[in-house]
XYZ file of C-alpha atoms in Angstrom:
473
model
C 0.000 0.000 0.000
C 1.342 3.597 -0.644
C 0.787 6.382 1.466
C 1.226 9.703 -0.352
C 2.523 12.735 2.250
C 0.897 15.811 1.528
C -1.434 14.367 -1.152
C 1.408 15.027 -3.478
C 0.886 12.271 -5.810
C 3.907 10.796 -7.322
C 7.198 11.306 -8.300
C 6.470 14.668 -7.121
C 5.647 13.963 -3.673
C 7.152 11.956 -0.961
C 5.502 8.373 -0.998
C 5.855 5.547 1.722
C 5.071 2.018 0.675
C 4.363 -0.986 2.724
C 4.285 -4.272 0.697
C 5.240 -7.380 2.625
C 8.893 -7.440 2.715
C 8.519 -3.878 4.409
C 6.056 -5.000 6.638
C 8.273 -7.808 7.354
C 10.917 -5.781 8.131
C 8.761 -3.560 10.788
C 7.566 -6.594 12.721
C 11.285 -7.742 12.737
C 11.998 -4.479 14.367
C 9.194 -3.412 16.556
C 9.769 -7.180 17.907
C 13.259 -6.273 18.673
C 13.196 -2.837 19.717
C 10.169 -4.109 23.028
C 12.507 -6.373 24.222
C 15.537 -4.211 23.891
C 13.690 -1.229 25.910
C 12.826 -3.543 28.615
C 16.578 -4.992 29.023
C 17.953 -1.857 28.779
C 15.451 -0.468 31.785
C 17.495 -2.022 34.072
C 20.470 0.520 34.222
C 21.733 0.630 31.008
C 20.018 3.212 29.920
C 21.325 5.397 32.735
C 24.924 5.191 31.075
C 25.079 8.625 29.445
C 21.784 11.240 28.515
C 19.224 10.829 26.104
C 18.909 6.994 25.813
C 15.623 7.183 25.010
C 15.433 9.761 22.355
C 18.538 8.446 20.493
C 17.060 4.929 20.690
C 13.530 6.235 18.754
C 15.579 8.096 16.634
C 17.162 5.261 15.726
C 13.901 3.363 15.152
C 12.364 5.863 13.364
C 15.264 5.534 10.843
C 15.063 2.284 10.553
C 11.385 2.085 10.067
C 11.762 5.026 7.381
C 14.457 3.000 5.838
C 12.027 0.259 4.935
C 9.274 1.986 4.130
C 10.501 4.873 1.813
C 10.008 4.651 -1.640
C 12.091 7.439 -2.856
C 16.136 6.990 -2.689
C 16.609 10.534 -1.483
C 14.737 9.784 1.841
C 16.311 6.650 1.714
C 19.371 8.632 2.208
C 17.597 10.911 4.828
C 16.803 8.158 7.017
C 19.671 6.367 6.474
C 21.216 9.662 8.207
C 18.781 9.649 10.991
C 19.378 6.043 12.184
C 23.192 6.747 11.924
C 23.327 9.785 13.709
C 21.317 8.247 16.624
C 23.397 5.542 16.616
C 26.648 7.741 16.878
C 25.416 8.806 19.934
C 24.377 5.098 21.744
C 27.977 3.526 20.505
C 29.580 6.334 22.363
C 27.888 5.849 25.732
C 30.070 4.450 28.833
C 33.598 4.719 29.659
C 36.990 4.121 28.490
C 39.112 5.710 25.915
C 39.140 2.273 23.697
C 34.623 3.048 23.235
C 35.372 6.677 22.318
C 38.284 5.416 19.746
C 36.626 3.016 18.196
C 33.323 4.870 18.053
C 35.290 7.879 16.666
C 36.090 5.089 13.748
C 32.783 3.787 13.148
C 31.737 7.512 12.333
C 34.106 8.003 10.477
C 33.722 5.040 7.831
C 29.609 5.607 7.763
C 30.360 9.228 7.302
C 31.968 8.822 4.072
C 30.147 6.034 3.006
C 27.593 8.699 3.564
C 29.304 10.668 1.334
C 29.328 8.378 -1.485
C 25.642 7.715 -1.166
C 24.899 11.058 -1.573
C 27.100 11.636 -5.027
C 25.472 8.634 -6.424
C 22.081 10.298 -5.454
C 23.004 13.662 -7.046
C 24.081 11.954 -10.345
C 20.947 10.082 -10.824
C 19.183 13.065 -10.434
C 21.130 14.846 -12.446
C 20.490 12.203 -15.211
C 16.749 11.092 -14.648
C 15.623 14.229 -13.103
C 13.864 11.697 -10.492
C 14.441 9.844 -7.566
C 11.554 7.870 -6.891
C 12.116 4.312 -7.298
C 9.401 3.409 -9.160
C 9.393 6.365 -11.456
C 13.032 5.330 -11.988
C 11.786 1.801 -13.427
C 9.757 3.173 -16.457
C 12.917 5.807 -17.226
C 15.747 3.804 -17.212
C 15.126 1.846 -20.576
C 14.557 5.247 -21.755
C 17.870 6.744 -21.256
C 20.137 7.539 -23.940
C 23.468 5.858 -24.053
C 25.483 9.111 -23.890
C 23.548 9.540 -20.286
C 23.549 5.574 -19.290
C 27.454 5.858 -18.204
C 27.027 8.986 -15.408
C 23.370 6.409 -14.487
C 25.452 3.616 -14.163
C 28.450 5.234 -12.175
C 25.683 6.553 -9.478
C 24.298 3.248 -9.081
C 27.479 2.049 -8.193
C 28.262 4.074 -5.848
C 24.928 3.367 -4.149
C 25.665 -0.273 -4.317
C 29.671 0.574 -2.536
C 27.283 2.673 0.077
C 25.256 -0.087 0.675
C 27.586 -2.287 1.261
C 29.543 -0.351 3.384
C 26.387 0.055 5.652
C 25.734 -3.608 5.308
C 29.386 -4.548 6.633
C 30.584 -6.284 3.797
C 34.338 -7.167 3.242
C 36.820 -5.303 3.062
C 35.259 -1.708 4.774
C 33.807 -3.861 7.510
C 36.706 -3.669 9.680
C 34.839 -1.346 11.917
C 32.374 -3.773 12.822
C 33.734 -6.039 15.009
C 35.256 -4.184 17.707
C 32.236 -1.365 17.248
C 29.757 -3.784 17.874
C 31.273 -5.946 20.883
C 32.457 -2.367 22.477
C 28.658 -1.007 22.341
C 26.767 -1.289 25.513
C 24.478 -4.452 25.441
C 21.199 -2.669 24.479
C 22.872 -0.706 22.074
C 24.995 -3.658 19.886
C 21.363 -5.513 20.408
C 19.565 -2.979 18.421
C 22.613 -2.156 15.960
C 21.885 -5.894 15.015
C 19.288 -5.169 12.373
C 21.264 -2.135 11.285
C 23.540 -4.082 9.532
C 20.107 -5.936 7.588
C 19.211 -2.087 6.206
C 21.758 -2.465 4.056
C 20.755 -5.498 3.199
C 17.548 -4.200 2.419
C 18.812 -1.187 0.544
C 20.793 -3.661 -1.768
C 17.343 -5.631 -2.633
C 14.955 -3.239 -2.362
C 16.554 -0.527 -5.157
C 18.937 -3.331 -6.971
C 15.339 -4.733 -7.851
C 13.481 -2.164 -9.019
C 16.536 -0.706 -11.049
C 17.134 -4.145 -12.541
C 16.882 -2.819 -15.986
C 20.736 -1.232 -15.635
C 23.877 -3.027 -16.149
C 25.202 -2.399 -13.290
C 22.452 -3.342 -10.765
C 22.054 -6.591 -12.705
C 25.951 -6.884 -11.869
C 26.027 -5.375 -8.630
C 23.519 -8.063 -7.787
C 25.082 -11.064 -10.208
C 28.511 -12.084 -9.649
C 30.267 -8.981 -7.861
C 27.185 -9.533 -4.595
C 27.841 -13.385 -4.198
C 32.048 -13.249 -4.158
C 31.493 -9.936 -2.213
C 29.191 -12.093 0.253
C 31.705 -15.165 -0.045
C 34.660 -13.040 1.008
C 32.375 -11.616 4.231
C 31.602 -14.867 4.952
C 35.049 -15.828 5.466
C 36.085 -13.067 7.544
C 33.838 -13.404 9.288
C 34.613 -17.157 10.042
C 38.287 -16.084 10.757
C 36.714 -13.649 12.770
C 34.883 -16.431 14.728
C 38.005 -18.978 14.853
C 40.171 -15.799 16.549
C 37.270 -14.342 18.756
C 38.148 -15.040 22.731
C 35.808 -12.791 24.366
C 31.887 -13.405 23.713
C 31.074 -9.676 22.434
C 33.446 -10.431 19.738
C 32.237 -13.752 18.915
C 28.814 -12.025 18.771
C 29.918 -9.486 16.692
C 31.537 -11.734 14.092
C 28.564 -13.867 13.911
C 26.889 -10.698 12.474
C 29.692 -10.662 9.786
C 28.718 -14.303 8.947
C 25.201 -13.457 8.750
C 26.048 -10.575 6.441
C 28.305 -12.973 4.151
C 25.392 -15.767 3.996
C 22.781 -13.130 2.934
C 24.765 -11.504 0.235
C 25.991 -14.562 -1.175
C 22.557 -16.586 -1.238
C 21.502 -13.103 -3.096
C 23.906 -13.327 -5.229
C 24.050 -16.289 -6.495
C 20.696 -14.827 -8.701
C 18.470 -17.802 -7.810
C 14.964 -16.592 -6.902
C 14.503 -19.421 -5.075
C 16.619 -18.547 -2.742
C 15.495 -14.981 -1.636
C 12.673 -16.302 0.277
C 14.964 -18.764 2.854
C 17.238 -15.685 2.854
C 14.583 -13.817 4.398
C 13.674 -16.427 6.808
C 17.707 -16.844 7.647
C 17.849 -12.531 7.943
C 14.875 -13.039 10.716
C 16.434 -15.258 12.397
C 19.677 -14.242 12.664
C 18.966 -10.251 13.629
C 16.913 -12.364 16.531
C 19.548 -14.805 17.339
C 22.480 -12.082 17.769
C 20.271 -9.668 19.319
C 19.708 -12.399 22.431
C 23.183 -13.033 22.332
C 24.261 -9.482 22.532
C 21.387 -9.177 25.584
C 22.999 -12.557 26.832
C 26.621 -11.143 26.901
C 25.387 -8.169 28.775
C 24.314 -9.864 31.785
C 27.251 -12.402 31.548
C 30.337 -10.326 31.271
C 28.985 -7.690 34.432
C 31.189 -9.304 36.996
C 34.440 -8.781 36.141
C 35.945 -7.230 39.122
C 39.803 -6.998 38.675
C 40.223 -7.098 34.688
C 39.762 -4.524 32.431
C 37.144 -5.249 29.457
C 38.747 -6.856 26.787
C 37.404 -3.934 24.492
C 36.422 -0.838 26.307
C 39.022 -0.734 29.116
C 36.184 -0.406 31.849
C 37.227 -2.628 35.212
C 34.220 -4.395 36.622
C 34.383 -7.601 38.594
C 36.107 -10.554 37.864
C 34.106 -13.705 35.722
C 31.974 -15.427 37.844
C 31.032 -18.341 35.356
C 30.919 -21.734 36.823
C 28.350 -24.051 36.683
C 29.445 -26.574 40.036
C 31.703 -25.156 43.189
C 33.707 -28.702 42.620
C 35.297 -29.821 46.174
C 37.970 -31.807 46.287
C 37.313 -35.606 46.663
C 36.641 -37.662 50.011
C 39.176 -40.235 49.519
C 37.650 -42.233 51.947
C 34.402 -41.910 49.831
C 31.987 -41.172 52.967
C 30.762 -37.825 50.705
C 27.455 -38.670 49.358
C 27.256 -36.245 46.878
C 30.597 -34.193 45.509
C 30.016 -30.334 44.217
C 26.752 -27.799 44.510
C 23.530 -27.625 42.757
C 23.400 -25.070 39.735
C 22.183 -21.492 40.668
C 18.832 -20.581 38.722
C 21.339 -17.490 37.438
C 23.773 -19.659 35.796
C 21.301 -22.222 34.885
C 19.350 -19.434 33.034
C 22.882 -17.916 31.447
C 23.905 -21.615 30.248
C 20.459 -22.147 28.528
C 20.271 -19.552 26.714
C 23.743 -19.618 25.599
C 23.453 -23.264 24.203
C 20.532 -22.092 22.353
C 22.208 -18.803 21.111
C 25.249 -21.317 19.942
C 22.167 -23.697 18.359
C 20.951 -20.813 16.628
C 24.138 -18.767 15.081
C 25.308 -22.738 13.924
C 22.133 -23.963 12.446
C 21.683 -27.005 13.890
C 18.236 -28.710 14.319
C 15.346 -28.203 15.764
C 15.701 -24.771 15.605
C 14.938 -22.126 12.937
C 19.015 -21.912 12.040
C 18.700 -25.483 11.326
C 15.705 -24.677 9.116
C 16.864 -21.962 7.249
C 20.085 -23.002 5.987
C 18.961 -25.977 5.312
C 16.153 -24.519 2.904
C 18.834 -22.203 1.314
C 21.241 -25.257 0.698
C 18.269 -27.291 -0.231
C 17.355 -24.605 -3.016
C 20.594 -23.806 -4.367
C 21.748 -27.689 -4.819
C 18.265 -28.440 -6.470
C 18.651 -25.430 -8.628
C 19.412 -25.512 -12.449
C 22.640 -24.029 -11.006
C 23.513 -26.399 -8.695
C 26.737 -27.908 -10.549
C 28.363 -24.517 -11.186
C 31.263 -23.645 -8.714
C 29.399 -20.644 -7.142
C 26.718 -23.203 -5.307
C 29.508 -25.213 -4.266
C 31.296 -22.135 -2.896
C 28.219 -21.075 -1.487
C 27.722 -24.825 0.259
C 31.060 -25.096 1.687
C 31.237 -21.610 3.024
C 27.720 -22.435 5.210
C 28.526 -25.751 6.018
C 32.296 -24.194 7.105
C 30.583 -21.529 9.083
C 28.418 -23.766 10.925
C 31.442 -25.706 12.305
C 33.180 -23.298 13.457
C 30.400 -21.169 15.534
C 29.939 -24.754 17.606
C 33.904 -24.838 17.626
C 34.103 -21.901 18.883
C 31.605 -21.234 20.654
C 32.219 -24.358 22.318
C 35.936 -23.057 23.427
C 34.312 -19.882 24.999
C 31.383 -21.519 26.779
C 34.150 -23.972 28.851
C 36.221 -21.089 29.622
C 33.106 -19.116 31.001
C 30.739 -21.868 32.721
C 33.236 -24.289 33.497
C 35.897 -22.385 35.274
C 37.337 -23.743 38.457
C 38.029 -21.102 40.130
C 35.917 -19.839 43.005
C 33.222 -17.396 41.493
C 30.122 -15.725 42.905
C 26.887 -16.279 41.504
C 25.383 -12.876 39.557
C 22.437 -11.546 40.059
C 20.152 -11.515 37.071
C 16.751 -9.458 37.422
C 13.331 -10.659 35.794
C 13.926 -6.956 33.712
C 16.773 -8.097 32.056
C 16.074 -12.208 31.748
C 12.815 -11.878 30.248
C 13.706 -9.585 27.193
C 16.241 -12.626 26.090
C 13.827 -15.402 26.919
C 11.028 -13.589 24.817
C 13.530 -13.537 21.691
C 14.458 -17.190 22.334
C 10.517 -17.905 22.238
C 10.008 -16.094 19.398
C 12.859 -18.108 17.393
C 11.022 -21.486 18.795
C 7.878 -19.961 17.324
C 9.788 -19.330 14.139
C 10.484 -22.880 14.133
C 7.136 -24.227 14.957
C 5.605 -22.035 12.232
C 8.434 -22.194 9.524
C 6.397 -23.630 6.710
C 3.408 -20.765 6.961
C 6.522 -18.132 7.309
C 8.499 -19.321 4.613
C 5.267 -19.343 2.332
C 4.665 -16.307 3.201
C 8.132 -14.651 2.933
C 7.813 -16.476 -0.814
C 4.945 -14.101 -1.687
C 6.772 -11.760 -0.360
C 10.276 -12.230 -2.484
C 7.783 -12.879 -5.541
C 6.400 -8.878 -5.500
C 9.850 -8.101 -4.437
C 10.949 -10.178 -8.017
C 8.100 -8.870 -9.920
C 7.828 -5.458 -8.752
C 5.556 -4.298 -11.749
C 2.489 -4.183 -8.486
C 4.639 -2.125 -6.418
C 5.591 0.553 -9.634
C 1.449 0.627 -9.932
C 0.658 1.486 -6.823
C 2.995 4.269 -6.071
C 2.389 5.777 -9.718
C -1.488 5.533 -9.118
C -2.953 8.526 -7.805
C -5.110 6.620 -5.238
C -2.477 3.857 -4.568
C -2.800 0.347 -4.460
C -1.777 -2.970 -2.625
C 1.564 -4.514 -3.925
């Protein structure tokens, strides 16, 4: 459906259209934006002013972001959401936060930059910015114009990759996103799926051009293969959980833009199923992280600096042995705390590895499924593209696994943390959702096929915004 501000009907007028990849996208987020505000109620919004403010800024970006239909406003609230979001990686202590959020504006700022050049040239060649007034103009271009078109829709696609953290200008990602405060990396976790979005949304309806047709051929999947691979490294090297975390989003990243590029429309609608899941997954595990790294008493944070208690993680206060074997029962019964923190972080490691029953499992196994029983399936991309998941899936239990002994298993003495009902519930409600995910995969994934056939076929979504009463795509 398109909603026309000001009554200005289009391309004149700023339109907002909700098909249901858009609408997708605002469930995703209003899902994870309620639990976020409730974890970050307890304290962690008192960490600096304005939490609140920057944090619906930051929404409303986002939420712009999927609904605009113009690329100008694109770029608009791709600046909103960003300059919100300078302000929440900032918050807290130590000089290693303000360097590395000093970086992180940096990079978006001249990605920024190069969005807005590749705006000004498609103006300058169209004389509109509309995407779906852009549709019925490009075949009409004259080839002495098609060369400045084509140069500003690649450096859109640079832009949106940039925003998307794709290899190599994701090097800010990592550290940026385990250094944020909980909250904060937990809601950055669909930021990186705007760019995503960006990628689809305008690489589709600009699919007549050369270089959108190439931008989403060949140069998206060994751009997305390349990700995926750092961001396995990234995994393999990671020793602190925030990192790990923030890697995983780098693998997430990869997978997407890879499956997408690969040009296999069957794949686009397990995609979105795998980009649901995963913006839930890491956003739990950045909650998760959060509550587990608080008590570090005499060691600085391995990113920010900040000194907070020492790790508490243990799952049994082992004694030593009776030899004479008169002890009925050797060790202590699991806290509730560290019962809770273990659960979730198996599941969080079940998730981010794709292994059954949950909706990991089911999604990569629906993109694999696709790709090998494609017409494609004995070119080298799909094999690329199969290794690299099957690779990545490995190594999040490998290491994963190598992180979870040193943090429940310890053996030396720790206290028990205190979790509050404020901060445990936001997590558990994401894990339920992903179990609902799971439960309900076959209705989603039909429905997320409807929705990657208008976004395929976007010839309903051109007619409703160039309508004058508007229309339902």
């Amino acid at each position: 459906r398109a909603y026309f501000l000001g009554s200005w009907p289009a391309p004149f007028g700023i339109v907002l259209v909700l098909d249901r990849l858009s609408a997708t996208m605002l469930l995703l987020t209003a899902v994870l934006a309620s639990a976020v505000v409730v974890y970050a109620a307890h304290g962690w919004d008192e960490r600096g002013h304005h939490f609140h403010p920057l944090f619906h800024f930051q929404l409303m970006g986002i939420n712009g972001a999927f609904l605009t239909g113009d690329v100008f406003n694109l770029f608009v609230f791709f600046e909103i959401l960003l300059a919100a979001s300078y302000g929440l990686v900032l918050r807290g202590l130590g000089s290693q936060r303000v360097k590395t959020g000093l970086n992180y504006i940096a990079v978006n700022l001249a990605s920024s930059s190069l969005f807005l050049v590749g705006v000004a040239l498609i103006y300058g060649i169209t004389g509109t910015l509309n995407m779906a007034d852009l549709t019925q103009r490009i075949p009409a271009l004259a080839a002495a114009d098609r060369a400045i078109f084509d140069a500003g829709v690649a450096l859109l696609g640079v832009a949106f990759l940039v925003k998307a953290g794709s290899w190599p200008l994701n090097f800010w990602l990592p550290r940026t996103y385990s250094i944020a405060v909980p909250p904060v990396a937990a809601i950055f976790a669909i930021m990186t799926k705007v760019g995503v979005y960006a990628v689809l949304r305008v690489g589709t309806l600009v699919g007549e051009d050369r270089v959108a047709a190439a931008i989403l051929g060949g140069i998206l999947f060994y751009t997305g293969f390349a990700t995926l691979l750092a961001g396995i490294v990234g995994m393999l090297s990671a020793r602190h959980l925030g990192r790990f975390v923030a890697y995983s989003v780098v693998v997430s990243t990869g997978l997407l833009l890879a499956a997408l590029g690969l040009g296999l429309e069957e794949l686009t609608a397990p995609a979105l199923f795998y980009l649901v899941t995963s913006v839930l997954t890491t956003a739990a595990f950045f909650m998760l992280t959060g509550m587990a790294e608080r008590a570090r008493l005499t060691h600085p944070h391995p990113e920010s600096g900040e000194r907070a208690p020492a790790p508490y993680y243990v799952a049994f206060g082992v004694a030593a042995p009776d030899p004479y074997g008169l002890d009925e029962e050797v060790g202590t019964a699991i806290p509730a705390a560290m019962a809770f923190l273990g659960l979730v972080f198996v599941v969080c490691v079940l998730l981010v590895a794709g292994l059954p029953p949950l909706p990991g499992f089911i999604a990569k196994f629906a993109l694999l499924s696709a790709a090998l029983g494609s017409t494609a399936a004995n070119q080298a991309p799909v094999w690329l593209f199969t290794f690299a998941v099957l690779l990545s899936g490995f190594v999040a239990i490998f290491a994963a696994s190598r992180i979870g002994i040193r943090l429940f298993w310890s053996r030396a003495a720790r206290r028990v943390p205190r979790i509050r009902a404020l901060e445990a519930a936001p997590v558990a409600s994401l894990v339920l959702v992903t179990f609902a995910l799971s439960a309900a995969s076959p209705d989603v994934i039909q429905f997320l096929r409807m929705a990657a056939t208008s976004l395929l076929q976007p010839e309903a979504y051109v007619n409703a915004v160039m309508s004058a009463g508007g229309g339902a795509p």
